[in-house]
PDB file of C-alpha atoms and ligand atoms in Angstrom:
ATOM      1  CA  UNK A   1      13.166 -55.043 -30.931  1.00 50.00           C
ATOM      2  CA  UNK A   2      10.495 -56.371 -28.573  1.00 52.00           C
ATOM      3  CA  UNK A   3       7.637 -57.735 -30.593  1.00 55.00           C
ATOM      4  CA  UNK A   4       4.652 -55.719 -29.444  1.00 54.00           C
ATOM      5  CA  UNK A   5       2.236 -58.633 -29.272  1.00 57.00           C
ATOM      6  CA  UNK A   6      -0.744 -56.395 -29.788  1.00 68.00           C
ATOM      7  CA  UNK A   7      -0.836 -53.526 -32.271  1.00 83.00           C
ATOM      8  CA  UNK A   8      -1.504 -50.185 -30.626  1.00 95.00           C
ATOM      9  CA  UNK A   9      -5.177 -49.317 -30.442  1.00 97.00           C
ATOM     10  CA  UNK A  10      -6.218 -45.927 -31.877  1.00 98.00           C
ATOM     11  CA  UNK A  11      -9.256 -44.198 -30.392  1.00 98.00           C
ATOM     12  CA  UNK A  12     -10.932 -40.768 -30.364  1.00 98.00           C
ATOM     13  CA  UNK A  13     -11.782 -38.995 -27.116  1.00 98.00           C
ATOM     14  CA  UNK A  14     -13.653 -35.714 -26.746  1.00 98.00           C
ATOM     15  CA  UNK A  15     -11.993 -34.026 -23.783  1.00 98.00           C
ATOM     16  CA  UNK A  16      -9.491 -31.501 -22.472  1.00 98.00           C
ATOM     17  CA  UNK A  17      -6.155 -33.245 -23.010  1.00 98.00           C
ATOM     18  CA  UNK A  18      -4.701 -31.819 -19.769  1.00 98.00           C
ATOM     19  CA  UNK A  19      -7.104 -33.927 -17.714  1.00 98.00           C
ATOM     20  CA  UNK A  20      -6.075 -37.289 -19.175  1.00 98.00           C
ATOM     21  CA  UNK A  21      -4.318 -39.768 -16.885  1.00 98.00           C
ATOM     22  CA  UNK A  22      -2.313 -41.246 -19.749  1.00 98.00           C
ATOM     23  CA  UNK A  23       1.434 -41.828 -19.709  1.00 98.00           C
ATOM     24  CA  UNK A  24       2.234 -39.173 -22.334  1.00 98.00           C
ATOM     25  CA  UNK A  25       0.357 -36.069 -23.445  1.00 98.00           C
ATOM     26  CA  UNK A  26       1.537 -34.503 -26.712  1.00 99.00           C
ATOM     27  CA  UNK A  27       1.817 -30.729 -26.898  1.00 98.00           C
ATOM     28  CA  UNK A  28       1.356 -28.795 -30.164  1.00 98.00           C
ATOM     29  CA  UNK A  29       4.268 -26.527 -29.361  1.00 98.00           C
ATOM     30  CA  UNK A  30       6.267 -23.997 -31.314  1.00 97.00           C
ATOM     31  CA  UNK A  31       9.975 -24.190 -31.964  1.00 98.00           C
ATOM     32  CA  UNK A  32      10.809 -21.847 -29.080  1.00 97.00           C
ATOM     33  CA  UNK A  33       9.254 -24.269 -26.524  1.00 97.00           C
ATOM     34  CA  UNK A  34       8.277 -21.107 -24.650  1.00 95.00           C
ATOM     35  CA  UNK A  35       4.553 -21.836 -24.557  1.00 95.00           C
ATOM     36  CA  UNK A  36       1.942 -19.960 -26.553  1.00 96.00           C
ATOM     37  CA  UNK A  37      -1.806 -20.193 -27.089  1.00 97.00           C
ATOM     38  CA  UNK A  38      -4.183 -23.064 -27.688  1.00 98.00           C
ATOM     39  CA  UNK A  39      -3.268 -26.438 -26.275  1.00 98.00           C
ATOM     40  CA  UNK A  40       0.284 -25.208 -25.606  1.00 98.00           C
ATOM     41  CA  UNK A  41      -1.030 -22.641 -23.142  1.00 98.00           C
ATOM     42  CA  UNK A  42      -3.443 -25.156 -21.575  1.00 98.00           C
ATOM     43  CA  UNK A  43      -0.660 -27.700 -21.015  1.00 98.00           C
ATOM     44  CA  UNK A  44       1.830 -25.192 -19.596  1.00 98.00           C
ATOM     45  CA  UNK A  45      -0.795 -23.815 -17.221  1.00 98.00           C
ATOM     46  CA  UNK A  46      -2.000 -27.258 -16.091  1.00 98.00           C
ATOM     47  CA  UNK A  47       1.563 -28.574 -15.662  1.00 98.00           C
ATOM     48  CA  UNK A  48       2.748 -25.567 -13.683  1.00 98.00           C
ATOM     49  CA  UNK A  49       6.084 -23.721 -13.538  1.00 97.00           C
ATOM     50  CA  UNK A  50       8.322 -26.791 -13.620  1.00 97.00           C
ATOM     51  CA  UNK A  51       7.392 -27.307 -17.269  1.00 98.00           C
ATOM     52  CA  UNK A  52       8.539 -23.794 -18.179  1.00 97.00           C
ATOM     53  CA  UNK A  53      11.863 -24.437 -16.431  1.00 98.00           C
ATOM     54  CA  UNK A  54      12.386 -27.758 -18.244  1.00 98.00           C
ATOM     55  CA  UNK A  55      11.536 -26.212 -21.620  1.00 98.00           C
ATOM     56  CA  UNK A  56      13.881 -23.275 -20.999  1.00 97.00           C
ATOM     57  CA  UNK A  57      16.678 -25.711 -20.106  1.00 98.00           C
ATOM     58  CA  UNK A  58      16.095 -27.676 -23.321  1.00 98.00           C
ATOM     59  CA  UNK A  59      16.357 -24.448 -25.325  1.00 97.00           C
ATOM     60  CA  UNK A  60      19.620 -23.536 -23.585  1.00 97.00           C
ATOM     61  CA  UNK A  61      21.170 -26.986 -24.115  1.00 97.00           C
ATOM     62  CA  UNK A  62      19.969 -29.483 -26.729  1.00 97.00           C
ATOM     63  CA  UNK A  63      17.774 -27.157 -28.773  1.00 97.00           C
ATOM     64  CA  UNK A  64      19.636 -23.836 -28.994  1.00 97.00           C
ATOM     65  CA  UNK A  65      18.227 -23.308 -32.493  1.00 97.00           C
ATOM     66  CA  UNK A  66      14.740 -24.348 -31.382  1.00 98.00           C
ATOM     67  CA  UNK A  67      12.792 -27.591 -31.914  1.00 98.00           C
ATOM     68  CA  UNK A  68      12.455 -28.318 -35.627  1.00 98.00           C
ATOM     69  CA  UNK A  69       9.094 -28.879 -37.303  1.00 98.00           C
ATOM     70  CA  UNK A  70       8.228 -32.565 -37.039  1.00 98.00           C
ATOM     71  CA  UNK A  71      10.670 -33.200 -34.199  1.00 98.00           C
ATOM     72  CA  UNK A  72       9.602 -34.294 -30.705  1.00 98.00           C
ATOM     73  CA  UNK A  73      11.084 -34.085 -27.205  1.00 98.00           C
ATOM     74  CA  UNK A  74       9.846 -35.244 -23.788  1.00 98.00           C
ATOM     75  CA  UNK A  75       9.667 -33.394 -20.482  1.00 98.00           C
ATOM     76  CA  UNK A  76       7.887 -34.189 -17.239  1.00 98.00           C
ATOM     77  CA  UNK A  77       4.196 -33.336 -16.982  1.00 98.00           C
ATOM     78  CA  UNK A  78       4.439 -31.307 -13.762  1.00 98.00           C
ATOM     79  CA  UNK A  79       1.088 -31.194 -11.949  1.00 98.00           C
ATOM     80  CA  UNK A  80      -0.891 -32.916 -14.729  1.00 98.00           C
ATOM     81  CA  UNK A  81      -2.040 -36.545 -14.186  1.00 98.00           C
ATOM     82  CA  UNK A  82       0.111 -37.656 -17.127  1.00 98.00           C
ATOM     83  CA  UNK A  83       3.732 -38.717 -16.594  1.00 98.00           C
ATOM     84  CA  UNK A  84       5.314 -36.983 -19.584  1.00 98.00           C
ATOM     85  CA  UNK A  85       4.626 -34.172 -22.036  1.00 98.00           C
ATOM     86  CA  UNK A  86       5.983 -34.801 -25.523  1.00 99.00           C
ATOM     87  CA  UNK A  87       6.436 -31.505 -27.328  1.00 98.00           C
ATOM     88  CA  UNK A  88       6.259 -31.489 -31.106  1.00 98.00           C
ATOM     89  CA  UNK A  89       6.082 -28.691 -33.663  1.00 98.00           C
ATOM     90  CA  UNK A  90       3.564 -28.991 -36.456  1.00 98.00           C
ATOM     91  CA  UNK A  91       3.866 -27.334 -39.870  1.00 98.00           C
ATOM     92  CA  UNK A  92       2.134 -24.004 -40.429  1.00 98.00           C
ATOM     93  CA  UNK A  93      -0.401 -24.553 -43.239  1.00 98.00           C
ATOM     94  CA  UNK A  94       0.849 -22.839 -46.413  1.00 98.00           C
ATOM     95  CA  UNK A  95      -1.845 -24.040 -48.819  1.00 97.00           C
ATOM     96  CA  UNK A  96       0.651 -26.095 -50.823  1.00 96.00           C
ATOM     97  CA  UNK A  97      -0.607 -29.507 -49.788  1.00 93.00           C
ATOM     98  CA  UNK A  98       3.020 -30.638 -49.510  1.00 97.00           C
ATOM     99  CA  UNK A  99       3.312 -30.564 -45.711  1.00 98.00           C
ATOM    100  CA  UNK A 100       1.509 -33.791 -44.795  1.00 98.00           C
ATOM    101  CA  UNK A 101       4.811 -35.645 -44.403  1.00 98.00           C
ATOM    102  CA  UNK A 102       6.035 -33.059 -41.881  1.00 98.00           C
ATOM    103  CA  UNK A 103       2.765 -33.349 -39.964  1.00 98.00           C
ATOM    104  CA  UNK A 104       2.993 -37.150 -40.054  1.00 98.00           C
ATOM    105  CA  UNK A 105       6.494 -36.854 -38.568  1.00 98.00           C
ATOM    106  CA  UNK A 106       4.994 -35.124 -35.519  1.00 98.00           C
ATOM    107  CA  UNK A 107       2.968 -38.273 -34.828  1.00 98.00           C
ATOM    108  CA  UNK A 108       5.725 -40.730 -35.787  1.00 98.00           C
ATOM    109  CA  UNK A 109       8.451 -39.025 -33.765  1.00 98.00           C
ATOM    110  CA  UNK A 110       6.183 -38.437 -30.754  1.00 98.00           C
ATOM    111  CA  UNK A 111       5.333 -42.154 -30.696  1.00 98.00           C
ATOM    112  CA  UNK A 112       9.051 -42.978 -31.005  1.00 98.00           C
ATOM    113  CA  UNK A 113       9.839 -40.692 -28.039  1.00 98.00           C
ATOM    114  CA  UNK A 114       6.997 -42.319 -26.088  1.00 98.00           C
ATOM    115  CA  UNK A 115       8.631 -45.713 -26.781  1.00 98.00           C
ATOM    116  CA  UNK A 116      11.987 -44.350 -25.614  1.00 98.00           C
ATOM    117  CA  UNK A 117      10.632 -43.135 -22.265  1.00 98.00           C
ATOM    118  CA  UNK A 118       8.545 -46.289 -21.784  1.00 98.00           C
ATOM    119  CA  UNK A 119       5.077 -44.792 -22.182  1.00 98.00           C
ATOM    120  CA  UNK A 120       2.295 -47.310 -22.855  1.00 98.00           C
ATOM    121  CA  UNK A 121      -0.364 -44.714 -23.662  1.00 98.00           C
ATOM    122  CA  UNK A 122      -0.151 -41.430 -25.578  1.00 98.00           C
ATOM    123  CA  UNK A 123      -2.735 -38.724 -26.291  1.00 99.00           C
ATOM    124  CA  UNK A 124      -2.491 -36.270 -29.215  1.00 99.00           C
ATOM    125  CA  UNK A 125      -4.318 -32.992 -29.854  1.00 99.00           C
ATOM    126  CA  UNK A 126      -5.091 -32.186 -33.522  1.00 98.00           C
ATOM    127  CA  UNK A 127      -1.643 -30.886 -34.284  1.00 98.00           C
ATOM    128  CA  UNK A 128      -1.483 -27.844 -36.602  1.00 98.00           C
ATOM    129  CA  UNK A 129      -5.300 -27.677 -36.869  1.00 98.00           C
ATOM    130  CA  UNK A 130      -5.618 -24.567 -34.703  1.00 98.00           C
ATOM    131  CA  UNK A 131      -3.377 -21.499 -34.855  1.00 97.00           C
ATOM    132  CA  UNK A 132      -1.248 -23.158 -37.538  1.00 98.00           C
ATOM    133  CA  UNK A 133      -4.253 -23.222 -39.827  1.00 98.00           C
ATOM    134  CA  UNK A 134      -4.168 -26.786 -41.177  1.00 98.00           C
ATOM    135  CA  UNK A 135      -7.579 -27.812 -42.548  1.00 98.00           C
ATOM    136  CA  UNK A 136      -9.060 -30.015 -39.815  1.00 98.00           C
ATOM    137  CA  UNK A 137     -10.180 -32.744 -42.248  1.00 98.00           C
ATOM    138  CA  UNK A 138      -6.706 -33.038 -43.759  1.00 98.00           C
ATOM    139  CA  UNK A 139      -4.972 -32.865 -40.374  1.00 98.00           C
ATOM    140  CA  UNK A 140      -7.294 -35.585 -39.044  1.00 98.00           C
ATOM    141  CA  UNK A 141      -6.590 -37.884 -42.009  1.00 98.00           C
ATOM    142  CA  UNK A 142      -2.848 -37.523 -41.455  1.00 98.00           C
ATOM    143  CA  UNK A 143      -3.261 -38.188 -37.732  1.00 98.00           C
ATOM    144  CA  UNK A 144      -5.411 -41.314 -38.146  1.00 98.00           C
ATOM    145  CA  UNK A 145      -3.408 -42.794 -41.035  1.00 98.00           C
ATOM    146  CA  UNK A 146      -0.061 -42.236 -39.344  1.00 98.00           C
ATOM    147  CA  UNK A 147      -1.168 -43.577 -35.962  1.00 98.00           C
ATOM    148  CA  UNK A 148      -2.796 -46.630 -37.527  1.00 97.00           C
ATOM    149  CA  UNK A 149       0.379 -47.402 -39.482  1.00 96.00           C
ATOM    150  CA  UNK A 150       2.583 -47.033 -36.392  1.00 96.00           C
ATOM    151  CA  UNK A 151       4.209 -50.219 -35.025  1.00 95.00           C
ATOM    152  CA  UNK A 152       5.569 -49.032 -31.673  1.00 97.00           C
ATOM    153  CA  UNK A 153       7.505 -51.290 -29.286  1.00 96.00           C
ATOM    154  CA  UNK A 154       5.984 -50.097 -26.041  1.00 97.00           C
ATOM    155  CA  UNK A 155       3.042 -47.815 -26.850  1.00 98.00           C
ATOM    156  CA  UNK A 156      -0.163 -49.869 -27.026  1.00 97.00           C
ATOM    157  CA  UNK A 157      -2.824 -47.148 -26.697  1.00 98.00           C
ATOM    158  CA  UNK A 158      -3.022 -44.036 -28.916  1.00 98.00           C
ATOM    159  CA  UNK A 159      -5.716 -41.451 -28.216  1.00 98.00           C
ATOM    160  CA  UNK A 160      -6.668 -38.708 -30.698  1.00 99.00           C
ATOM    161  CA  UNK A 161      -8.254 -35.934 -28.667  1.00 98.00           C
ATOM    162  CA  UNK A 162     -11.025 -33.764 -30.118  1.00 98.00           C
ATOM    163  CA  UNK A 163     -11.586 -30.469 -28.334  1.00 98.00           C
ATOM    164  CA  UNK A 164     -14.667 -29.392 -30.300  1.00 98.00           C
ATOM    165  CA  UNK A 165     -17.425 -30.766 -32.571  1.00 98.00           C
ATOM    166  CA  UNK A 166     -15.552 -30.040 -35.812  1.00 98.00           C
ATOM    167  CA  UNK A 167     -12.505 -31.955 -34.701  1.00 98.00           C
ATOM    168  CA  UNK A 168     -14.575 -34.843 -33.378  1.00 98.00           C
ATOM    169  CA  UNK A 169     -16.487 -35.167 -36.667  1.00 98.00           C
ATOM    170  CA  UNK A 170     -13.300 -34.865 -38.728  1.00 98.00           C
ATOM    171  CA  UNK A 171     -11.498 -37.532 -36.686  1.00 98.00           C
ATOM    172  CA  UNK A 172     -14.485 -39.858 -36.840  1.00 98.00           C
ATOM    173  CA  UNK A 173     -14.733 -39.419 -40.619  1.00 98.00           C
ATOM    174  CA  UNK A 174     -11.005 -40.113 -40.971  1.00 98.00           C
ATOM    175  CA  UNK A 175     -11.316 -43.269 -38.864  1.00 98.00           C
ATOM    176  CA  UNK A 176     -14.281 -44.464 -40.919  1.00 97.00           C
ATOM    177  CA  UNK A 177     -12.474 -44.022 -44.237  1.00 94.00           C
ATOM    178  CA  UNK A 178      -9.077 -45.378 -43.217  1.00 86.00           C
TER     179      UNK A 178
HETATM  180  N1  APR B 201      -7.209 -30.153 -25.110  1.00 72.91           N
HETATM  181  C1  APR B 201      -7.233 -30.761 -26.323  1.00 72.91           C
HETATM  182  N2  APR B 201      -7.130 -30.100 -27.493  1.00 72.91           N
HETATM  183  C2  APR B 201      -7.036 -28.746 -27.416  1.00 72.91           C
HETATM  184  C3  APR B 201      -7.003 -28.040 -26.195  1.00 72.91           C
HETATM  185  C4  APR B 201      -7.095 -28.803 -25.001  1.00 72.91           C
HETATM  186  N3  APR B 201      -7.078 -28.226 -23.789  1.00 72.91           N
HETATM  187  N4  APR B 201      -6.879 -26.703 -26.478  1.00 72.91           N
HETATM  188  C5  APR B 201      -6.863 -26.587 -27.816  1.00 72.91           C
HETATM  189  N5  APR B 201      -6.956 -27.810 -28.392  1.00 72.91           N
HETATM  190  C6  APR B 201      -6.976 -28.157 -29.816  1.00 72.91           C
HETATM  191  C7  APR B 201      -7.457 -27.092 -30.771  1.00 72.91           C
HETATM  192  O1  APR B 201      -8.885 -27.036 -30.788  1.00 72.91           O
HETATM  193  C8  APR B 201      -6.884 -27.623 -32.078  1.00 72.91           C
HETATM  194  O2  APR B 201      -7.766 -28.584 -32.644  1.00 72.91           O
HETATM  195  O3  APR B 201      -5.650 -28.412 -30.225  1.00 72.91           O
HETATM  196  C9  APR B 201      -5.592 -28.345 -31.645  1.00 72.91           C
HETATM  197  C10 APR B 201      -4.318 -27.633 -32.039  1.00 72.91           C
HETATM  198  O4  APR B 201      -4.523 -26.222 -31.965  1.00 72.91           O
HETATM  199  P1  APR B 201      -3.355 -25.237 -31.386  1.00 72.91           P
HETATM  200  O5  APR B 201      -3.226 -25.430 -29.946  1.00 72.91           O
HETATM  201  O6  APR B 201      -3.672 -23.880 -31.900  1.00 72.91           O
HETATM  202  O7  APR B 201      -2.013 -25.787 -32.063  1.00 72.91           O
HETATM  203  P2  APR B 201      -1.437 -25.608 -33.534  1.00 72.91           P
HETATM  204  O8  APR B 201      -2.496 -25.342 -34.538  1.00 72.91           O
HETATM  205  O9  APR B 201      -0.520 -26.774 -33.739  1.00 72.91           O
HETATM  206  O10 APR B 201      -0.572 -24.265 -33.431  1.00 72.91           O
HETATM  207  C11 APR B 201       0.577 -24.288 -32.623  1.00 72.91           C
HETATM  208  O11 APR B 201      -0.074 -22.289 -31.514  1.00 72.91           O
HETATM  209  O12 APR B 201      -0.463 -22.159 -29.290  1.00 72.91           O
HETATM  210  C12 APR B 201       0.466 -21.912 -30.251  1.00 72.91           C
HETATM  211  O13 APR B 201       2.574 -22.136 -29.133  1.00 72.91           O
HETATM  212  C13 APR B 201       1.704 -22.747 -30.060  1.00 72.91           C
HETATM  213  O14 APR B 201       2.902 -21.579 -31.756  1.00 72.91           O
HETATM  214  C14 APR B 201       2.217 -22.783 -31.464  1.00 72.91           C
HETATM  215  C15 APR B 201       0.956 -22.871 -32.304  1.00 72.91           C
END
């Protein structure tokens, strides 16, 4: 394993993730990989039709049963400035408080896939904190803790993207307390 001389930096950016010229953009997908709302829709629209074709092919080959919660898979990024999209499926909040490990797996496995493809930089939306109903403060703590604990081989820059004030404040609070 190549010793990553420097630990990956973790930073917060307030922006539209589709505009970032990073190596890998993470998509908060659903198991069908067929696109949807929220950041999933934004990424599919910004990437263009090639992304839909790649996702459909993945469903017909490697992921006939769909992408499992916590799993991650890479495709190209189509017309976006990024090189790859890494699709991951977050848990749907069920109020139990027992899903943080599944959510953490989204970050861990996406970073592992980024290492596999050779991505040096990766940007995450607040996975599960939208349609999937995860409380933004809890989702942000999982994101920050997991990314700070990561020891990737290749990835040296991790960006946590806030799309609105609530997310930005929650991510900043999580960074301050971790
Ligand atoms: N850039 C960055 N972040 C964004 C963007 C964007 N362009 N659009 C939305 N977000 C943020 C939301 O504000 C939220 O904080 O992404 C976070 C995740 O929200 P969702 O996209 O709703 O994702 P999630 O809660 O994981 O639900 C996934 O929703 O869109 C469907 O197909 C998707 O079924 C899946 C489910």
